[in-house]
mmCIF file of C-alpha atoms and ligand atoms in Angstrom:
data_model
loop_
_atom_site.group_PDB
_atom_site.id
_atom_site.type_symbol
_atom_site.label_atom_id
_atom_site.label_comp_id
_atom_site.label_asym_id
_atom_site.label_seq_id
_atom_site.Cartn_x
_atom_site.Cartn_y
_atom_site.Cartn_z
ATOM 1 C CA MET A 988 -22.910 -20.986 17.919
ATOM 2 C CA SER A 989 -22.790 -17.765 19.997
ATOM 3 C CA ALA A 990 -25.003 -14.857 19.143
ATOM 4 C CA ASP A 991 -21.827 -12.669 18.833
ATOM 5 C CA LEU A 992 -20.408 -14.936 16.330
ATOM 6 C CA LYS A 993 -19.248 -12.861 13.275
ATOM 7 C CA LYS A 994 -20.416 -13.921 9.995
ATOM 8 C CA ALA A 995 -18.964 -13.044 6.587
ATOM 9 C CA ALA A 996 -19.595 -14.764 3.263
ATOM 10 C CA VAL A 997 -18.514 -14.688 -0.534
ATOM 11 C CA THR A 998 -21.625 -13.513 -2.605
ATOM 12 C CA GLY A 999 -22.125 -13.959 -6.246
ATOM 13 C CA TYR A 1000 -23.835 -15.978 -8.948
ATOM 14 C CA PRO A 1001 -22.558 -18.733 -9.082
ATOM 15 C CA VAL A 1002 -20.372 -19.082 -5.980
ATOM 16 C CA ALA A 1003 -19.940 -22.904 -5.813
ATOM 17 C CA GLN A 1004 -16.490 -22.404 -7.539
ATOM 18 C CA SER A 1005 -15.032 -19.868 -4.898
ATOM 19 C CA ARG A 1006 -12.078 -20.828 -2.855
ATOM 20 C CA SER A 1007 -12.587 -17.982 -0.512
ATOM 21 C CA PRO A 1008 -14.229 -20.086 2.228
ATOM 22 C CA LEU A 1009 -11.086 -22.263 2.241
ATOM 23 C CA VAL A 1010 -8.774 -19.202 2.458
ATOM 24 C CA HIS A 1011 -10.893 -17.503 5.372
ATOM 25 C CA GLY A 1012 -11.522 -20.906 7.001
ATOM 26 C CA TYR A 1013 -7.768 -21.301 7.214
ATOM 27 C CA TRP A 1014 -7.202 -18.000 8.782
ATOM 28 C CA LEU A 1015 -10.017 -18.414 11.282
ATOM 29 C CA LYS A 1016 -8.641 -21.587 12.565
ATOM 30 C CA LYS A 1017 -5.005 -20.305 12.489
ATOM 31 C CA HIS A 1018 -5.895 -17.329 14.693
ATOM 32 C CA GLY A 1019 -8.414 -19.250 16.939
ATOM 33 C CA ILE A 1020 -11.200 -16.857 15.967
ATOM 34 C CA GLU A 1021 -14.767 -17.915 16.629
ATOM 35 C CA GLY A 1022 -16.127 -16.726 13.255
ATOM 36 C CA ASP A 1023 -18.006 -18.068 10.172
ATOM 37 C CA TYR A 1024 -17.239 -17.596 6.350
ATOM 38 C CA SER A 1025 -19.505 -19.185 3.866
ATOM 39 C CA LYS A 1026 -20.901 -19.216 0.346
ATOM 40 C CA LEU A 1027 -23.983 -17.249 -0.427
ATOM 41 C CA GLU A 1028 -25.474 -17.305 -3.816
ATOM 42 C CA VAL A 1029 -27.273 -14.099 -4.743
ATOM 43 C CA SER A 1030 -29.345 -14.322 -7.959
ATOM 44 C CA PRO A 1031 -29.138 -11.480 -10.273
ATOM 45 C CA ASP A 1032 -32.865 -10.483 -9.780
ATOM 46 C CA THR A 1033 -32.349 -10.007 -6.049
ATOM 47 C CA ALA A 1034 -28.818 -8.657 -5.923
ATOM 48 C CA GLU A 1035 -29.624 -4.977 -5.907
ATOM 49 C CA ASN A 1036 -32.023 -5.472 -3.051
ATOM 50 C CA PHE A 1037 -29.605 -7.542 -1.102
ATOM 51 C CA PHE A 1038 -26.688 -5.100 -1.369
ATOM 52 C CA ARG A 1039 -28.974 -2.061 -0.671
ATOM 53 C CA HIS A 1040 -30.182 -3.737 2.535
ATOM 54 C CA PHE A 1041 -27.068 -5.447 3.310
ATOM 55 C CA GLY A 1042 -27.446 -4.811 7.109
ATOM 56 C CA ALA A 1043 -30.434 -6.970 7.174
ATOM 57 C CA SER A 1044 -28.174 -10.028 5.982
ATOM 58 C CA GLY A 1045 -26.799 -10.751 9.287
ATOM 59 C CA LEU A 1046 -23.161 -10.605 7.924
ATOM 60 C CA VAL A 1047 -20.347 -8.286 9.086
ATOM 61 C CA GLY A 1048 -19.075 -8.143 5.602
ATOM 62 C CA ALA A 1049 -18.796 -9.951 2.388
ATOM 63 C CA ASN A 1050 -16.615 -10.536 -0.644
ATOM 64 C CA VAL A 1051 -18.279 -10.011 -3.897
ATOM 65 C CA THR A 1052 -17.634 -11.965 -7.006
ATOM 66 C CA VAL A 1053 -19.002 -12.002 -10.725
ATOM 67 C CA PRO A 1054 -21.535 -10.639 -11.713
ATOM 68 C CA HIS A 1055 -22.211 -8.339 -8.650
ATOM 69 C CA LYS A 1056 -19.120 -6.146 -8.233
ATOM 70 C CA GLU A 1057 -20.677 -3.130 -10.001
ATOM 71 C CA ILE A 1058 -24.096 -3.506 -8.179
ATOM 72 C CA ALA A 1059 -22.481 -3.919 -4.812
ATOM 73 C CA ALA A 1060 -20.346 -0.693 -5.484
ATOM 74 C CA ALA A 1061 -23.344 1.302 -6.369
ATOM 75 C CA ALA A 1062 -25.110 0.145 -3.195
ATOM 76 C CA CYS A 1063 -22.069 1.237 -0.885
ATOM 77 C CA ASP A 1064 -22.262 4.437 1.275
ATOM 78 C CA GLN A 1065 -18.474 4.782 0.936
ATOM 79 C CA LEU A 1066 -15.913 3.358 -1.484
ATOM 80 C CA ASP A 1067 -12.060 3.268 -1.234
ATOM 81 C CA ASP A 1068 -10.197 4.816 -4.071
ATOM 82 C CA ALA A 1069 -9.744 1.500 -5.983
ATOM 83 C CA ALA A 1070 -13.317 0.681 -6.010
ATOM 84 C CA LYS A 1071 -14.359 4.357 -6.819
ATOM 85 C CA THR A 1072 -11.964 4.310 -9.847
ATOM 86 C CA MET A 1073 -13.132 0.784 -10.990
ATOM 87 C CA GLY A 1074 -16.763 1.193 -10.177
ATOM 88 C CA ALA A 1075 -16.648 -2.140 -8.787
ATOM 89 C CA ALA A 1076 -16.386 -3.517 -5.225
ATOM 90 C CA ASN A 1077 -15.147 -7.082 -4.241
ATOM 91 C CA THR A 1078 -14.967 -6.442 -0.333
ATOM 92 C CA LEU A 1079 -17.771 -4.988 1.767
ATOM 93 C CA TRP A 1080 -18.027 -4.253 5.533
ATOM 94 C CA LEU A 1081 -20.529 -2.419 7.814
ATOM 95 C CA ASP A 1082 -18.879 0.510 9.710
ATOM 96 C CA ASN A 1083 -19.801 1.246 13.336
ATOM 97 C CA ALA A 1084 -22.919 3.300 12.131
ATOM 98 C CA GLY A 1085 -24.084 0.531 10.073
ATOM 99 C CA LYS A 1086 -23.041 2.210 6.745
ATOM 100 C CA LEU A 1087 -21.945 -0.185 3.940
ATOM 101 C CA CYS A 1088 -18.242 0.426 2.935
ATOM 102 C CA GLY A 1089 -16.821 -1.266 -0.173
ATOM 103 C CA ALA A 1090 -13.135 -1.698 -1.604
ATOM 104 C CA ASN A 1091 -11.555 -3.274 -4.455
ATOM 105 C CA THR A 1092 -8.557 -5.275 -3.380
ATOM 106 C CA ASP A 1093 -7.829 -7.103 -6.579
ATOM 107 C CA GLY A 1094 -5.098 -4.545 -7.236
ATOM 108 C CA LEU A 1095 -3.732 -4.669 -3.584
ATOM 109 C CA GLY A 1096 -3.675 -8.394 -3.994
ATOM 110 C CA PHE A 1097 -1.662 -8.006 -7.093
ATOM 111 C CA LEU A 1098 0.808 -5.823 -5.312
ATOM 112 C CA GLY A 1099 0.922 -7.914 -2.101
ATOM 113 C CA ASN A 1100 1.936 -10.895 -4.304
ATOM 114 C CA LEU A 1101 4.852 -9.212 -5.970
ATOM 115 C CA ASP A 1102 5.968 -7.520 -2.819
ATOM 116 C CA GLN A 1103 6.161 -10.817 -1.144
ATOM 117 C CA LEU A 1104 7.535 -12.811 -3.883
ATOM 118 C CA ALA A 1105 9.678 -10.370 -5.586
ATOM 119 C CA PRO A 1106 10.813 -7.735 -2.893
ATOM 120 C CA GLY A 1107 11.969 -4.488 -4.336
ATOM 121 C CA TRP A 1108 10.296 -5.338 -7.791
ATOM 122 C CA ASP A 1109 8.896 -1.552 -7.822
ATOM 123 C CA LYS A 1110 12.069 0.099 -6.814
ATOM 124 C CA SER A 1111 12.867 1.647 -10.215
ATOM 125 C CA SER A 1112 9.124 2.049 -11.211
ATOM 126 C CA GLY A 1113 9.826 2.002 -15.033
ATOM 127 C CA LYS A 1114 7.787 1.023 -17.735
ATOM 128 C CA ALA A 1115 5.108 -1.834 -17.627
ATOM 129 C CA LEU A 1116 3.264 -3.799 -20.281
ATOM 130 C CA VAL A 1117 -0.064 -5.218 -19.471
ATOM 131 C CA LEU A 1118 -1.685 -7.876 -21.819
ATOM 132 C CA GLY A 1119 -5.452 -7.818 -21.647
ATOM 133 C CA ALA A 1120 -8.050 -5.170 -20.905
ATOM 134 C CA GLY A 1121 -10.707 -6.961 -18.881
ATOM 135 C CA GLY A 1122 -11.772 -6.451 -15.171
ATOM 136 C CA ALA A 1123 -8.481 -7.892 -13.793
ATOM 137 C CA ALA A 1124 -6.460 -5.696 -16.000
ATOM 138 C CA ARG A 1125 -8.160 -2.399 -14.710
ATOM 139 C CA ALA A 1126 -7.039 -3.558 -11.205
ATOM 140 C CA VAL A 1127 -3.383 -4.211 -12.175
ATOM 141 C CA VAL A 1128 -3.230 -0.921 -14.120
ATOM 142 C CA TRP A 1129 -4.628 0.898 -10.972
ATOM 143 C CA ALA A 1130 -1.916 -0.915 -8.995
ATOM 144 C CA LEU A 1131 1.004 -0.138 -11.110
ATOM 145 C CA LEU A 1132 -0.027 3.502 -11.363
ATOM 146 C CA SER A 1133 -0.206 3.569 -7.407
ATOM 147 C CA ARG A 1134 3.459 2.488 -7.451
ATOM 148 C CA ASN A 1135 4.330 5.290 -9.763
ATOM 149 C CA PHE A 1136 5.111 3.337 -12.908
ATOM 150 C CA THR A 1137 6.074 6.184 -15.664
ATOM 151 C CA ALA A 1138 4.331 4.243 -18.571
ATOM 152 C CA VAL A 1139 1.741 1.456 -18.425
ATOM 153 C CA TYR A 1140 1.202 0.020 -21.923
ATOM 154 C CA ILE A 1141 -1.992 -2.062 -22.457
ATOM 155 C CA ILE A 1142 -2.300 -4.423 -25.326
ATOM 156 C CA ASN A 1143 -5.521 -6.154 -25.947
ATOM 157 C CA ARG A 1144 -7.222 -8.364 -28.605
ATOM 158 C CA THR A 1145 -10.028 -5.776 -28.673
ATOM 159 C CA TYR A 1146 -7.981 -2.544 -29.080
ATOM 160 C CA GLU A 1147 -11.096 -0.375 -27.916
ATOM 161 C CA LYS A 1148 -11.114 -1.797 -24.445
ATOM 162 C CA ALA A 1149 -7.445 -1.045 -24.023
ATOM 163 C CA GLN A 1150 -8.275 2.497 -25.157
ATOM 164 C CA LYS A 1151 -11.110 2.788 -22.766
ATOM 165 C CA ILE A 1152 -8.796 1.973 -19.751
ATOM 166 C CA ALA A 1153 -6.195 4.254 -21.072
ATOM 167 C CA ASP A 1154 -8.678 7.155 -21.329
ATOM 168 C CA GLU A 1155 -10.018 6.568 -17.802
ATOM 169 C CA PHE A 1156 -6.561 6.189 -16.140
ATOM 170 C CA GLY A 1157 -4.806 9.171 -17.710
ATOM 171 C CA SER A 1158 -1.769 10.076 -19.828
ATOM 172 C CA LYS A 1159 0.655 7.505 -18.160
ATOM 173 C CA THR A 1160 -1.652 4.560 -19.503
ATOM 174 C CA ILE A 1161 -1.208 4.015 -23.210
ATOM 175 C CA ALA A 1162 -3.142 1.579 -25.353
ATOM 176 C CA SER A 1163 -1.203 -0.120 -28.212
ATOM 177 C CA GLU A 1164 -1.862 -2.738 -30.934
ATOM 178 C CA TRP A 1165 -0.635 -6.320 -30.840
ATOM 179 C CA ASP A 1166 1.498 -5.459 -33.805
ATOM 180 C CA ASN A 1167 3.592 -3.312 -31.410
ATOM 181 C CA LEU A 1168 4.198 -6.094 -28.976
ATOM 182 C CA GLY A 1169 7.863 -6.783 -29.981
ATOM 183 C CA LYS A 1170 8.676 -3.275 -29.787
ATOM 184 C CA LEU A 1171 7.147 -2.586 -26.500
ATOM 185 C CA LEU A 1172 8.665 -5.809 -24.875
ATOM 186 C CA GLY A 1173 12.205 -4.189 -25.688
ATOM 187 C CA GLU A 1174 11.093 -1.058 -23.471
ATOM 188 C CA VAL A 1175 9.564 -2.431 -20.312
ATOM 189 C CA ASP A 1176 10.837 -3.666 -16.929
ATOM 190 C CA LEU A 1177 7.485 -5.516 -16.150
ATOM 191 C CA LEU A 1178 5.247 -7.829 -18.273
ATOM 192 C CA VAL A 1179 1.888 -8.868 -16.835
ATOM 193 C CA ASN A 1180 -0.526 -11.210 -18.569
ATOM 194 C CA THR A 1181 -4.073 -10.395 -17.481
ATOM 195 C CA THR A 1182 -5.772 -12.263 -20.315
ATOM 196 C CA SER A 1183 -7.197 -15.657 -19.806
ATOM 197 C CA LEU A 1184 -4.964 -16.956 -22.354
ATOM 198 C CA GLY A 1185 -2.655 -19.698 -21.059
ATOM 199 C CA MET A 1186 -5.307 -20.909 -18.534
ATOM 200 C CA THR A 1187 -6.037 -24.666 -18.519
ATOM 201 C CA GLY A 1188 -8.801 -25.279 -21.044
ATOM 202 C CA LYS A 1189 -8.332 -21.858 -22.996
ATOM 203 C CA SER A 1190 -6.010 -21.128 -26.026
ATOM 204 C CA PRO A 1191 -2.293 -20.662 -25.156
ATOM 205 C CA LEU A 1192 -0.621 -17.365 -25.058
ATOM 206 C CA GLN A 1193 1.994 -17.503 -27.731
ATOM 207 C CA ILE A 1194 4.473 -14.491 -27.706
ATOM 208 C CA ASP A 1195 7.999 -14.217 -28.504
ATOM 209 C CA LEU A 1196 9.992 -12.870 -25.457
ATOM 210 C CA SER A 1197 13.235 -12.388 -27.252
ATOM 211 C CA PRO A 1198 13.012 -8.468 -27.300
ATOM 212 C CA LEU A 1199 12.476 -8.384 -23.456
ATOM 213 C CA SER A 1200 15.418 -7.508 -21.247
ATOM 214 C CA LYS A 1201 16.471 -10.500 -19.137
ATOM 215 C CA SER A 1202 16.184 -8.429 -15.956
ATOM 216 C CA ALA A 1203 12.369 -7.631 -16.581
ATOM 217 C CA LEU A 1204 10.068 -9.223 -14.103
ATOM 218 C CA VAL A 1205 7.294 -11.465 -15.705
ATOM 219 C CA THR A 1206 4.096 -12.277 -13.881
ATOM 220 C CA ASP A 1207 0.828 -13.953 -14.906
ATOM 221 C CA ILE A 1208 -2.356 -13.672 -13.082
ATOM 222 C CA VAL A 1209 -3.607 -16.861 -14.404
ATOM 223 C CA TYR A 1210 -2.796 -19.458 -11.814
ATOM 224 C CA VAL A 1211 -4.306 -22.861 -13.127
ATOM 225 C CA PRO A 1212 -1.718 -24.001 -14.251
ATOM 226 C CA LEU A 1213 0.458 -22.404 -11.728
ATOM 227 C CA GLN A 1214 3.369 -22.413 -13.985
ATOM 228 C CA THR A 1215 1.890 -20.977 -17.293
ATOM 229 C CA ASP A 1216 3.836 -21.264 -20.570
ATOM 230 C CA LEU A 1217 4.550 -17.623 -20.345
ATOM 231 C CA LEU A 1218 6.245 -18.216 -16.988
ATOM 232 C CA LYS A 1219 8.164 -21.195 -18.039
ATOM 233 C CA GLN A 1220 9.345 -19.427 -21.194
ATOM 234 C CA ALA A 1221 10.455 -16.448 -19.168
ATOM 235 C CA ALA A 1222 12.195 -18.428 -16.505
ATOM 236 C CA ALA A 1223 14.047 -20.502 -19.086
ATOM 237 C CA ARG A 1224 15.585 -17.414 -20.520
ATOM 238 C CA GLY A 1225 16.602 -16.137 -17.060
ATOM 239 C CA ASN A 1226 13.836 -13.741 -16.302
ATOM 240 C CA PRO A 1227 12.462 -13.326 -12.709
ATOM 241 C CA THR A 1228 8.955 -14.630 -12.537
ATOM 242 C CA VAL A 1229 5.969 -14.558 -10.089
ATOM 243 C CA ASP A 1230 2.967 -16.734 -10.370
ATOM 244 C CA GLY A 1231 -0.658 -15.461 -9.896
ATOM 245 C CA LEU A 1232 -1.882 -17.511 -7.093
ATOM 246 C CA GLY A 1233 -0.604 -14.930 -4.398
ATOM 247 C CA MET A 1234 -2.792 -12.332 -6.099
ATOM 248 C CA LEU A 1235 -5.868 -14.322 -5.226
ATOM 249 C CA LEU A 1236 -4.723 -14.855 -1.720
ATOM 250 C CA HIS A 1237 -3.531 -11.367 -0.843
ATOM 251 C CA GLN A 1238 -6.860 -9.838 -2.153
ATOM 252 C CA ALA A 1239 -8.595 -11.591 0.607
ATOM 253 C CA VAL A 1240 -6.369 -10.102 3.427
ATOM 254 C CA PRO A 1241 -7.950 -6.644 3.770
ATOM 255 C CA GLY A 1242 -11.422 -8.229 4.098
ATOM 256 C CA PHE A 1243 -10.475 -10.701 6.908
ATOM 257 C CA GLU A 1244 -8.856 -7.843 8.856
ATOM 258 C CA LYS A 1245 -12.053 -5.635 8.690
ATOM 259 C CA TRP A 1246 -14.335 -8.519 9.644
ATOM 260 C CA PHE A 1247 -12.336 -10.298 12.178
ATOM 261 C CA GLY A 1248 -9.711 -7.690 13.472
ATOM 262 C CA VAL A 1249 -6.566 -9.535 12.614
ATOM 263 C CA ARG A 1250 -4.269 -9.089 9.586
ATOM 264 C CA PRO A 1251 -3.613 -12.428 8.375
ATOM 265 C CA GLU A 1252 -0.537 -13.690 6.508
ATOM 266 C CA VAL A 1253 -0.258 -15.529 3.228
ATOM 267 C CA ASP A 1254 2.012 -18.385 3.982
ATOM 268 C CA ASP A 1255 3.134 -21.550 2.362
ATOM 269 C CA GLU A 1256 0.698 -23.772 4.242
ATOM 270 C CA LEU A 1257 -2.251 -21.591 2.789
ATOM 271 C CA ARG A 1258 -0.639 -21.761 -0.767
ATOM 272 C CA ASN A 1259 -0.409 -25.358 -0.460
ATOM 273 C CA LEU A 1260 -3.926 -25.802 0.778
ATOM 274 C CA ILE A 1261 -5.291 -23.866 -2.168
ATOM 275 C CA LEU A 1262 -2.985 -25.749 -4.835
ATOM 276 C CA LYS A 1263 -4.116 -28.988 -3.449
ATOM 277 C CA ASP A 1264 -7.802 -28.059 -3.728
ATOM 278 C CA LEU A 1265 -7.189 -26.649 -7.116
ATOM 279 C CA GLY A 1266 -5.387 -29.931 -8.104
ATOM 280 C CA VAL A 1267 -2.458 -27.782 -9.282
ATOM 281 C CA ASP A 1268 1.111 -28.944 -9.012
ATOM 282 C CA ALA A 1269 3.390 -26.342 -7.006
HETATM 283 P P1 NAP B 149 -12.274 -10.736 -18.539
HETATM 284 O O1 NAP B 149 -12.830 -9.382 -17.905
HETATM 285 O O2 NAP B 149 -13.197 -11.717 -19.191
HETATM 286 O O3 NAP B 149 -11.213 -10.375 -19.528
HETATM 287 C C1 NAP B 149 -10.595 -11.359 -20.214
HETATM 288 C C2 NAP B 149 -9.336 -10.786 -21.132
HETATM 289 O O4 NAP B 149 -8.772 -11.923 -21.767
HETATM 290 C C3 NAP B 149 -9.632 -9.756 -22.101
HETATM 291 O O5 NAP B 149 -8.790 -8.935 -22.258
HETATM 292 C C4 NAP B 149 -9.768 -10.591 -23.391
HETATM 293 O O6 NAP B 149 -9.704 -9.847 -24.406
HETATM 294 C C5 NAP B 149 -8.793 -11.617 -23.261
HETATM 295 N N1 NAP B 149 -8.967 -12.967 -23.956
HETATM 296 C C6 NAP B 149 -9.809 -13.785 -23.789
HETATM 297 N N2 NAP B 149 -9.736 -14.766 -24.631
HETATM 298 C C7 NAP B 149 -8.687 -14.262 -25.535
HETATM 299 C C8 NAP B 149 -8.292 -14.729 -26.936
HETATM 300 N N3 NAP B 149 -8.812 -15.922 -27.351
HETATM 301 N N4 NAP B 149 -7.142 -14.005 -27.551
HETATM 302 C C9 NAP B 149 -6.733 -12.840 -27.114
HETATM 303 N N5 NAP B 149 -7.168 -12.270 -25.786
HETATM 304 C C10 NAP B 149 -8.302 -13.030 -25.280
HETATM 305 O O7 NAP B 149 -11.527 -11.616 -17.402
HETATM 306 P P2 NAP B 149 -10.684 -10.972 -16.150
HETATM 307 O O8 NAP B 149 -11.676 -11.065 -14.992
HETATM 308 O O9 NAP B 149 -10.070 -9.716 -16.366
HETATM 309 O O10 NAP B 149 -9.669 -12.177 -15.890
HETATM 310 C C11 NAP B 149 -8.745 -12.431 -16.748
HETATM 311 C C12 NAP B 149 -7.881 -13.700 -16.195
HETATM 312 O O11 NAP B 149 -7.343 -13.415 -14.997
HETATM 313 C C13 NAP B 149 -8.705 -14.999 -15.960
HETATM 314 O O12 NAP B 149 -7.944 -16.130 -16.266
HETATM 315 C C14 NAP B 149 -8.965 -15.043 -14.463
HETATM 316 O O13 NAP B 149 -8.960 -16.256 -13.947
HETATM 317 C C15 NAP B 149 -7.585 -14.361 -13.974
HETATM 318 N N6 NAP B 149 -7.725 -13.659 -12.741
HETATM 319 C C16 NAP B 149 -6.919 -13.939 -11.821
HETATM 320 C C17 NAP B 149 -6.907 -13.352 -10.570
HETATM 321 C C18 NAP B 149 -5.945 -13.688 -9.459
HETATM 322 O O14 NAP B 149 -6.313 -13.296 -8.164
HETATM 323 N N7 NAP B 149 -4.834 -14.307 -9.843
HETATM 324 C C19 NAP B 149 -7.891 -12.261 -10.429
HETATM 325 C C20 NAP B 149 -8.850 -12.053 -11.332
HETATM 326 C C21 NAP B 149 -8.736 -12.694 -12.475
HETATM 327 P P3 NAP B 149 -11.039 -9.004 -25.214
HETATM 328 O O15 NAP B 149 -11.147 -7.773 -24.479
HETATM 329 O O16 NAP B 149 -10.523 -8.847 -26.754
HETATM 330 O O17 NAP B 149 -12.166 -10.150 -25.153
#
């Protein structure tokens, strides 16, 4: 290995489950770049020190996964708008002066996926309904507001968490109770599931889509299974649908570009590679 070899890694605790090395490995090979992307487990008791002294790691940058996204953001000298808003960073790089920069690319990943698989989806930028109020929901709300949705409703099992996001993101973001689901479904142009319901091994997401306009786009950020029951139900009644795998792949694009200098594509070969690794049918 040459001394100039650029190295990046996914950091977290644990990291064994991460598909990021497969994604970045695919792009490194495709672009003929001599670089390295590995898994680096950072234990919670060493995380603060690790990110504060990131320059000593020998890495040009990193992805950050659970539970270190907040600690990483706090250690950065500079954050992009999404990371600042969310107080969490999933992508880090060192600038020319050695300063640690952080971004949160989950929202960009969500947008990149819909832009690729449902072009023009945000043209009318109407109203959206987001189910769930966890970390991923915050990224999705940020993303939808960046595309000028006029109202983003959030429904969550724990209402207070939806209300907290609404308070943080401003007046276009409105928390609501599950009891209002039917009424809100009748008003929106986009439905997004960000809960873990419907994921293999979790409880199903059981909702009656009948009030939803048939032109409304339905997307699920759960990608195991790829075609969740929500997406199947929506497709069966004629709604356009987009699965969640592309969000995972598109969120990786900005990091690769920062570290290795090439903006990579999310193509079918990459999708199929990850699906095969996940053991999920396309
Ligand atoms: P999280 O912070 O743990 O949030 C989980 C959400 O699911 C919360 O809103 C939670 O509601 C809700 N939930 C969990 N069990 C529930 C139940 N039995 N009934 C009703 N609501 C329930 O997780 P996250 O990071 O936001 O991730 C959520 C999902 O998105 C996961 O399946 C994850 O794999 C997926 N994801 C996908 C991508 C991608 O790239 N496609 C990226 C990030 C996450 P409470 O607040 O009431 O607990």
